[in-house]
C-alpha atoms as an extended CHARMM CRD file, in Angstrom:
* protein
*
       137  EXT
         1         1  MET       CA              0.0000000000        0.0000000000        0.0000000000  PROA      1               0.0000000000
         2         2  ASN       CA              1.3990000000        3.4020000000       -0.8050000000  PROA      2               0.0000000000
         3         3  LYS       CA              2.1460000000        5.9640000000        1.8880000000  PROA      3               0.0000000000
         4         4  GLN       CA             -0.6260000000        8.4110000000        0.9140000000  PROA      4               0.0000000000
         5         5  LEU       CA             -3.2910000000        5.7090000000        1.0450000000  PROA      5               0.0000000000
         6         6  THR       CA             -2.0340000000        4.5500000000        4.4590000000  PROA      6               0.0000000000
         7         7  ILE       CA             -2.1750000000        8.1090000000        5.8120000000  PROA      7               0.0000000000
         8         8  PHE       CA             -5.6770000000        8.5860000000        4.3650000000  PROA      8               0.0000000000
         9         9  LEU       CA             -6.9480000000        5.3380000000        5.9150000000  PROA      9               0.0000000000
        10        10  ARG       CA             -5.4620000000        6.1510000000        9.3200000000  PROA      10              0.0000000000
        11        11  SER       CA             -6.9420000000        9.6580000000        9.2360000000  PROA      11              0.0000000000
        12        12  THR       CA            -10.3420000000        8.2940000000        8.2660000000  PROA      12              0.0000000000
        13        13  LEU       CA            -10.2170000000        5.7470000000       11.0820000000  PROA      13              0.0000000000
        14        14  ILE       CA             -9.3670000000        8.4350000000       13.6380000000  PROA      14              0.0000000000
        15        15  VAL       CA            -12.2300000000       10.6410000000       12.4470000000  PROA      15              0.0000000000
        16        16  LEU       CA            -14.6580000000        7.7040000000       12.6550000000  PROA      16              0.0000000000
        17        17  LEU       CA            -13.5080000000        6.8250000000       16.1750000000  PROA      17              0.0000000000
        18        18  VAL       CA            -13.9010000000       10.4160000000       17.3940000000  PROA      18              0.0000000000
        19        19  PHE       CA            -17.3430000000       10.6030000000       15.7620000000  PROA      19              0.0000000000
        20        20  THR       CA            -18.4160000000        7.3110000000       17.4040000000  PROA      20              0.0000000000
        21        21  VAL       CA            -17.2610000000        8.4190000000       20.8640000000  PROA      21              0.0000000000
        22        22  THR       CA            -19.1160000000       11.7210000000       20.4130000000  PROA      22              0.0000000000
        23        23  LEU       CA            -22.3200000000        9.8920000000       19.4550000000  PROA      23              0.0000000000
        24        24  VAL       CA            -22.0780000000        7.5300000000       22.4370000000  PROA      24              0.0000000000
        25        25  GLN       CA            -21.5310000000       10.4220000000       24.8320000000  PROA      25              0.0000000000
        26        26  ALA       CA            -24.4390000000       12.3100000000       23.3030000000  PROA      26              0.0000000000
        27        27  ALA       CA            -26.6910000000        9.2570000000       23.7660000000  PROA      27              0.0000000000
        28        28  VAL       CA            -26.2150000000        9.3800000000       27.5570000000  PROA      28              0.0000000000
        29        29  PRO       CA            -28.7690000000       11.8390000000       28.9900000000  PROA      29              0.0000000000
        30        30  GLN       CA            -27.2470000000       14.9530000000       30.5070000000  PROA      30              0.0000000000
        31        31  GLY       CA            -26.8320000000       14.7600000000       34.2780000000  PROA      31              0.0000000000
        32        32  ILE       CA            -27.0750000000       10.9970000000       34.4710000000  PROA      32              0.0000000000
        33        33  MET       CA            -23.3640000000       10.3080000000       35.0380000000  PROA      33              0.0000000000
        34        34  GLU       CA            -23.4390000000       12.2410000000       38.3300000000  PROA      34              0.0000000000
        35        35  ILE       CA            -25.1090000000        9.2860000000       40.0510000000  PROA      35              0.0000000000
        36        36  ALA       CA            -21.9820000000        7.1360000000       39.6690000000  PROA      36              0.0000000000
        37        37  GLY       CA            -20.4920000000        6.2240000000       43.0260000000  PROA      37              0.0000000000
        38        38  ARG       CA            -20.5700000000        4.0270000000       46.0980000000  PROA      38              0.0000000000
        39        39  TYR       CA            -23.4260000000        4.6870000000       48.5100000000  PROA      39              0.0000000000
        40        40  VAL       CA            -23.8640000000        3.2920000000       52.0220000000  PROA      40              0.0000000000
        41        41  GLY       CA            -27.3490000000        3.2190000000       53.5050000000  PROA      41              0.0000000000
        42        42  MET       CA            -30.2620000000        1.1020000000       54.6010000000  PROA      42              0.0000000000
        43        43  ALA       CA            -32.8410000000       -1.0220000000       52.7790000000  PROA      43              0.0000000000
        44        44  TYR       CA            -35.8980000000       -2.8360000000       54.0330000000  PROA      44              0.0000000000
        45        45  ASN       CA            -35.2280000000       -6.5770000000       54.0070000000  PROA      45              0.0000000000
        46        46  GLY       CA            -36.8190000000       -9.4800000000       55.8430000000  PROA      46              0.0000000000
        47        47  GLY       CA            -38.9840000000       -7.4030000000       58.1510000000  PROA      47              0.0000000000
        48        48  ASP       CA            -36.4860000000       -4.7090000000       59.1340000000  PROA      48              0.0000000000
        49        49  LEU       CA            -33.9340000000       -2.2270000000       57.7770000000  PROA      49              0.0000000000
        50        50  ASP       CA            -30.5280000000       -3.7050000000       56.9660000000  PROA      50              0.0000000000
        51        51  PRO       CA            -27.2570000000       -2.0580000000       55.8900000000  PROA      51              0.0000000000
        52        52  VAL       CA            -26.8320000000       -1.8750000000       52.1170000000  PROA      52              0.0000000000
        53        53  VAL       CA            -23.9370000000       -0.7850000000       49.8980000000  PROA      53              0.0000000000
        54        54  THR       CA            -25.1090000000        0.3840000000       46.4680000000  PROA      54              0.0000000000
        55        55  VAL       CA            -22.5960000000        0.8430000000       43.6360000000  PROA      55              0.0000000000
        56        56  LEU       CA            -23.6130000000        2.6920000000       40.4570000000  PROA      56              0.0000000000
        57        57  SER       CA            -21.1550000000        3.0350000000       37.5790000000  PROA      57              0.0000000000
        58        58  PHE       CA            -20.7110000000        3.6960000000       33.8660000000  PROA      58              0.0000000000
        59        59  ASP       CA            -18.0610000000        2.2410000000       31.5750000000  PROA      59              0.0000000000
        60        60  SER       CA            -16.0400000000        4.3190000000       29.1020000000  PROA      60              0.0000000000
        61        61  GLN       CA            -18.8430000000        4.0080000000       26.5320000000  PROA      61              0.0000000000
        62        62  GLY       CA            -21.5320000000        5.2110000000       28.9130000000  PROA      62              0.0000000000
        63        63  ARG       CA            -23.0820000000        1.8070000000       29.6400000000  PROA      63              0.0000000000
        64        64  PHE       CA            -24.5800000000        1.5540000000       33.1230000000  PROA      64              0.0000000000
        65        65  SER       CA            -23.9290000000       -1.2070000000       35.6230000000  PROA      65              0.0000000000
        66        66  GLY       CA            -24.8750000000       -1.4480000000       39.2500000000  PROA      66              0.0000000000
        67        67  SER       CA            -24.7280000000       -3.7610000000       42.2190000000  PROA      67              0.0000000000
        68        68  TYR       CA            -25.6610000000       -3.8760000000       45.8600000000  PROA      68              0.0000000000
        69        69  SER       CA            -24.8270000000       -5.9350000000       48.9000000000  PROA      69              0.0000000000
        70        70  VAL       CA            -27.1150000000       -6.3110000000       51.8900000000  PROA      70              0.0000000000
        71        71  GLU       CA            -25.9360000000       -7.4570000000       55.3050000000  PROA      71              0.0000000000
        72        72  ASP       CA            -28.6920000000       -9.2490000000       57.1770000000  PROA      72              0.0000000000
        73        73  GLU       CA            -28.9940000000      -11.7830000000       59.9890000000  PROA      73              0.0000000000
        74        74  ASN       CA            -27.8140000000      -14.5870000000       57.6630000000  PROA      74              0.0000000000
        75        75  GLY       CA            -24.7300000000      -12.7990000000       56.3000000000  PROA      75              0.0000000000
        76        76  ILE       CA            -24.1800000000      -10.7820000000       53.1410000000  PROA      76              0.0000000000
        77        77  PHE       CA            -25.9900000000      -11.3260000000       49.8580000000  PROA      77              0.0000000000
        78        78  GLU       CA            -25.4590000000       -9.4580000000       46.5960000000  PROA      78              0.0000000000
        79        79  GLY       CA            -27.6680000000       -8.3120000000       43.7920000000  PROA      79              0.0000000000
        80        80  ARG       CA            -27.4470000000       -6.6600000000       40.4110000000  PROA      80              0.0000000000
        81        81  LEU       CA            -28.9480000000       -3.3970000000       39.1650000000  PROA      81              0.0000000000
        82        82  SER       CA            -29.7130000000       -2.8180000000       35.4800000000  PROA      82              0.0000000000
        83        83  GLY       CA            -32.0490000000       -0.9940000000       33.1160000000  PROA      83              0.0000000000
        84        84  LEU       CA            -31.3420000000        2.5400000000       34.3140000000  PROA      84              0.0000000000
        85        85  ILE       CA            -34.0190000000        5.0150000000       33.2150000000  PROA      85              0.0000000000
        86        86  LYS       CA            -34.1020000000        8.7580000000       33.8830000000  PROA      86              0.0000000000
        87        87  GLU       CA            -37.6010000000        9.4690000000       35.1800000000  PROA      87              0.0000000000
        88        88  GLU       CA            -39.6010000000       12.6890000000       35.3070000000  PROA      88              0.0000000000
        89        89  GLY       CA            -38.1330000000       14.9430000000       37.9150000000  PROA      89              0.0000000000
        90        90  GLU       CA            -34.7120000000       16.5010000000       37.8830000000  PROA      90              0.0000000000
        91        91  ARG       CA            -32.8320000000       13.7550000000       39.7470000000  PROA      91              0.0000000000
        92        92  SER       CA            -35.1530000000       10.7220000000       39.6640000000  PROA      92              0.0000000000
        93        93  PHE       CA            -34.1670000000        7.3370000000       38.2750000000  PROA      93              0.0000000000
        94        94  SER       CA            -35.6000000000        3.8420000000       38.0670000000  PROA      94              0.0000000000
        95        95  LEU       CA            -33.6880000000        0.5790000000       37.8260000000  PROA      95              0.0000000000
        96        96  GLU       CA            -34.3400000000       -3.1470000000       37.8890000000  PROA      96              0.0000000000
        97        97  TRP       CA            -32.9710000000       -5.2530000000       40.7480000000  PROA      97              0.0000000000
        98        98  THR       CA            -32.1960000000       -8.9740000000       40.6760000000  PROA      98              0.0000000000
        99        99  ASP       CA            -30.9410000000      -11.1410000000       43.5330000000  PROA      99              0.0000000000
       100       100  GLN       CA            -31.4070000000      -14.4830000000       45.2770000000  PROA      100             0.0000000000
       101       101  ASP       CA            -34.9290000000      -13.5140000000       46.3590000000  PROA      101             0.0000000000
       102       102  GLY       CA            -36.2510000000      -12.4740000000       42.9540000000  PROA      102             0.0000000000
       103       103  GLU       CA            -36.4910000000       -9.2890000000       40.9420000000  PROA      103             0.0000000000
       104       104  GLY       CA            -38.2870000000       -5.9890000000       40.8530000000  PROA      104             0.0000000000
       105       105  PHE       CA            -37.7990000000       -2.2530000000       40.5340000000  PROA      105             0.0000000000
       106       106  VAL       CA            -35.9800000000        0.4970000000       42.4310000000  PROA      106             0.0000000000
       107       107  TYR       CA            -36.9500000000        4.1730000000       42.2910000000  PROA      107             0.0000000000
       108       108  LEU       CA            -34.2940000000        6.6120000000       43.5220000000  PROA      108             0.0000000000
       109       109  ASP       CA            -34.4740000000       10.3770000000       44.1080000000  PROA      109             0.0000000000
       110       110  PHE       CA            -31.0650000000       12.0260000000       44.4790000000  PROA      110             0.0000000000
       111       111  SER       CA            -30.1370000000       15.1110000000       46.4830000000  PROA      111             0.0000000000
       112       112  PRO       CA            -29.2310000000       18.2520000000       44.4680000000  PROA      112             0.0000000000
       113       113  ASP       CA            -25.4880000000       17.5100000000       44.7940000000  PROA      113             0.0000000000
       114       114  TYR       CA            -25.9150000000       13.7410000000       44.1830000000  PROA      114             0.0000000000
       115       115  SER       CA            -24.3650000000       12.9770000000       47.5770000000  PROA      115             0.0000000000
       116       116  SER       CA            -27.3120000000       10.8510000000       48.6870000000  PROA      116             0.0000000000
       117       117  PHE       CA            -30.5620000000        9.2730000000       47.5910000000  PROA      117             0.0000000000
       118       118  ASN       CA            -33.8480000000        8.1780000000       49.0990000000  PROA      118             0.0000000000
       119       119  GLY       CA            -35.9820000000        5.6930000000       47.3090000000  PROA      119             0.0000000000
       120       120  VAL       CA            -38.1370000000        2.6240000000       47.3590000000  PROA      120             0.0000000000
       121       121  TRP       CA            -37.9690000000       -0.8540000000       45.9320000000  PROA      121             0.0000000000
       122       122  THR       CA            -40.8430000000       -3.0450000000       44.8170000000  PROA      122             0.0000000000
       123       123  ARG       CA            -41.3200000000       -6.5470000000       43.5570000000  PROA      123             0.0000000000
       124       124  THR       CA            -42.3740000000       -6.8770000000       39.9250000000  PROA      124             0.0000000000
       125       125  ASP       CA            -46.0590000000       -6.5940000000       40.8650000000  PROA      125             0.0000000000
       126       126  GLY       CA            -45.3470000000       -3.1830000000       42.4420000000  PROA      126             0.0000000000
       127       127  GLU       CA            -48.0180000000       -3.6350000000       45.1040000000  PROA      127             0.0000000000
       128       128  GLU       CA            -45.8250000000       -2.8180000000       48.1160000000  PROA      128             0.0000000000
       129       129  GLN       CA            -43.0030000000       -0.2930000000       48.3950000000  PROA      129             0.0000000000
       130       130  PHE       CA            -40.0370000000       -0.6300000000       50.7540000000  PROA      130             0.0000000000
       131       131  PRO       CA            -37.3970000000        2.0110000000       51.6590000000  PROA      131             0.0000000000
       132       132  TRP       CA            -33.8710000000        2.0730000000       50.1740000000  PROA      132             0.0000000000
       133       133  SER       CA            -31.4370000000        4.9030000000       50.9440000000  PROA      133             0.0000000000
       134       134  GLY       CA            -27.7620000000        5.7150000000       50.4710000000  PROA      134             0.0000000000
       135       135  ARG       CA            -25.1130000000        8.3370000000       51.1760000000  PROA      135             0.0000000000
       136       136  ARG       CA            -22.0730000000        8.6620000000       48.9050000000  PROA      136             0.0000000000
       137       137  GLN       CA            -18.8360000000        7.3470000000       50.4420000000  PROA      137             0.0000000000
C-alpha cells in the first residue's frame, strides 16, 4: 500500500472513532453520570432495615452497571442493578434489581449535589413499596 493511502486510511479511522465516541456520549442523557459512586445506607429486608452498599457506575462508553450488597442476619448477599431510566423529575431514576430472592424495581431520588438518595424498591407486581437509601462514600 502506498504511503498516501495509508495516511488517508489512518486519518479516516481516527475521524470515525472520534465521531463514534461523540455519538455515544451524546446518547447518555445529561446529568445521568453524576449518580456514579458508592453509597452506604439502609434497605428494608426481611422485616427490618438492613445495611446496604449500592454501587452505580458507567463504563467508558456510557453503559450503566450497578450492584448492591445487603448485610442481614444470615450474612451478606449481593444483587445486580440494570435498566437505568431517567424518570420525570430533575434527579429521579428507576432501575431493575435482581438477587437471590427475585427481581423488581428500584426508584431513587437524588439530592441536588448527588451525595445521597432516598428511594423505594418493589417486587415486579409493584403492590408494596419498601425504603432504600444511600449516602455517597
